[in-house]
Amino acid sequence: MSVRNRFGSAAAIALMTTVGAVLLSACGPDNSDPGSTAAPSAPGTAAPGTASPGGGSHSGSPAPGGKEVNGTSAANHLVISTGTKTVAMNGTTVDFGTVVRDLAWSPDGKKVVFVNGDGDLMTANPDGSGKAPLAKAPSGETWSHPTWQHADKGPSDGAVPNETDRFNNIVFASSKGGTLRLESVPAKGGTPQVLTPSSSEGGSDNGIPQPPQTGNTWPSAGGKHGEIAYANTPANEVYIYDDYIRPSTGEMAKGSQPALSPDGEHIVFVRSVNGHDHLFTRSTAYDQKTEKDLTPSATTDYTEPAWSPDGKTLAARTPDGVSTLPADGSAAPTQISTIKGLPSYRP
C-alpha cells in the first residue's frame, strides 16, 4: 500500500488524531537545535579526496584497550559523518577538505549532500572530490539535516511518468529567529522554497486541522513517491508528507528524529522512555497502528537512526559511538563503531 493512499479519508485521519492523543507523551530528544552532528574536532591530515586509514582524527571513543573501532565497510554500507572534515566509510576515513555535517546520500549512491562549515548546502562525490555549492544559507539562518527526495520514473508500481525531475530535490530544516521550517531546493541547484505540509483532507468544512507549518525539522525521504517523514518539535509528533498525487500529511506517532525505510512502508523514530531514548518502529499504513519498541532494555540513548539499503538493519548513534540492530527488533543493539557521529547508509 503506497503512502499516498494512507491519507485517503477524513475518517482515517480523524481516528489517527484520536489515537495520537493517547500515545506516550514523554518527549524525545530536543529538536530545537538544528545541528545533529558532533561539534567539530581536529580535522584529518589526508589531502582532500583521499582516504586516511585508521581514522583517529575524528570524535571517536577508544574501545577497551584504547583502540578506536571504525566499524564501517564496503560490505555493510555504513557511513558516519562527525562534523569534521573527515567522514568514516569503507573502513577508513575520507578527508573532504571542508567540514561535513549531516551527510546524506543520493538515491543512486553516487553523490552526497551535506552542510559545510559556512552553513551552506554542498554536494560532492563519495570520495570528497567534485565539491559544488548547492545553496547558500542567508545570514541569520541555520540549515541542517538535508535529505534527497526522489520518485521512481515509469508506469510500474503506480509511478507517474516524468515525475523524476519534480521530486529530485534536497529537503532540509531551516532555523531562523527560533522558527523551524522545512525547505526544498532542486538537486540541480536553485533557490530554496519553504515546504508547506498540507492535507487535501483537512479544512474547516470537515473539522480536520491542517498540519503545523512551523516547528518542523529532521526530514527523511524514503519510498518511491517522494514521501518525507519529519518531526514537529512543539507537538513532539512525527508526520509523513506526501504530495505525489495530492497533498497528504498525516500524524504517525509521538516522537522525534524519524527515518523512512527504503520502501517507504515503515518508519523508525525516537521516544524517551524511563530516562533513555528508545527506538520505535511502526508501519506507515494507518490501518496498522501497532508500534514496537526495538530497544526495550536500553541502558543508554539510541538516537539519529538510519536504515540500511535492504531495510533489514538500523544504525543509531549512542554516547559511545554507533550501534546496529535488526530492523525487526529480533536482537539487541550491538556497538559497531566507537566513532561518534551521524550514521547513514550508502545505497
Coordinates of N, CA and C in Angstrom, one line a residue, residues 10 18 46 52-53 59 70 79 87 92 101 109 111 124 130 159 186 197 200-201 226 239 256 291 296 330 332 342:
A10 N -11.1 11.3 5.4 CA -11.1 12.1 6.6 C -11.3 11.3 7.9
T18 N -7.1 10.9 17.1 CA -7.5 10.5 18.4 C -6.5 9.5 19.0
A46 N 44.8 13.8 5.9 CA 44.9 13.4 4.5 C 44.5 14.5 3.6
S52 N 42.1 8.1 4.7 CA 43.1 8.1 5.7 C 42.9 6.9 6.6
P53 N 43.7 5.8 6.3 CA 43.4 4.6 7.1 C 43.6 4.8 8.6
S59 N 35.8 12.5 16.1 CA 35.4 12.4 17.5 C 35.0 11.0 17.9
N70 N 36.5 1.5 13.8 CA 35.9 2.3 12.8 C 34.5 1.7 12.5
V79 N 28.2 4.6 6.9 CA 29.0 5.8 6.8 C 28.7 6.7 8.0
V87 N 35.1 11.9 7.0 CA 33.9 11.0 7.1 C 34.4 9.6 7.1
T92 N 37.9 3.2 6.5 CA 38.9 4.2 6.6 C 38.1 5.6 6.9
R101 N 28.8 18.2 7.7 CA 27.8 18.0 8.7 C 26.5 17.3 8.1
G109 N 23.5 6.6 -4.8 CA 24.7 6.4 -4.1 C 25.9 7.1 -4.7
K111 N 26.3 10.4 -5.2 CA 26.6 11.8 -4.7 C 26.2 11.8 -3.2
A124 N 28.9 16.6 -3.4 CA 30.3 16.1 -3.7 C 30.2 14.6 -4.1
G130 N 35.0 16.8 -6.4 CA 33.8 17.3 -7.1 C 32.9 18.1 -6.2
A159 N 3.7 4.5 -10.5 CA 4.6 5.7 -10.7 C 4.0 6.5 -11.8
P186 N 15.9 22.3 -5.6 CA 16.2 21.3 -6.6 C 17.7 20.8 -6.5
P197 N 3.7 21.7 4.4 CA 2.9 20.5 4.6 C 1.4 20.8 4.7
S200 N -5.1 17.5 1.7 CA -6.3 17.7 0.9 C -7.6 17.3 1.7
E201 N -7.4 16.5 2.8 CA -8.5 16.1 3.6 C -8.8 17.0 4.7
G226 N 8.4 10.1 -3.4 CA 8.8 11.4 -2.8 C 8.3 11.6 -1.4
Y239 N 5.4 13.2 11.5 CA 4.4 13.2 10.4 C 5.0 12.6 9.2
S256 N 10.4 11.8 17.7 CA 11.3 12.7 17.0 C 12.3 11.9 16.2
E291 N 2.9 -0.1 17.4 CA 4.2 0.4 17.5 C 5.1 -0.7 18.2
P296 N 13.8 -2.1 24.2 CA 13.0 -2.1 25.4 C 13.9 -2.2 26.7
S330 N 14.6 -8.2 16.5 CA 14.8 -9.6 16.9 C 16.1 -9.8 17.7
A332 N 19.2 -7.4 20.3 CA 19.5 -6.2 20.9 C 20.6 -5.5 20.1
L342 N 26.8 11.1 13.0 CA 25.5 10.8 12.4 C 25.7 9.6 11.4

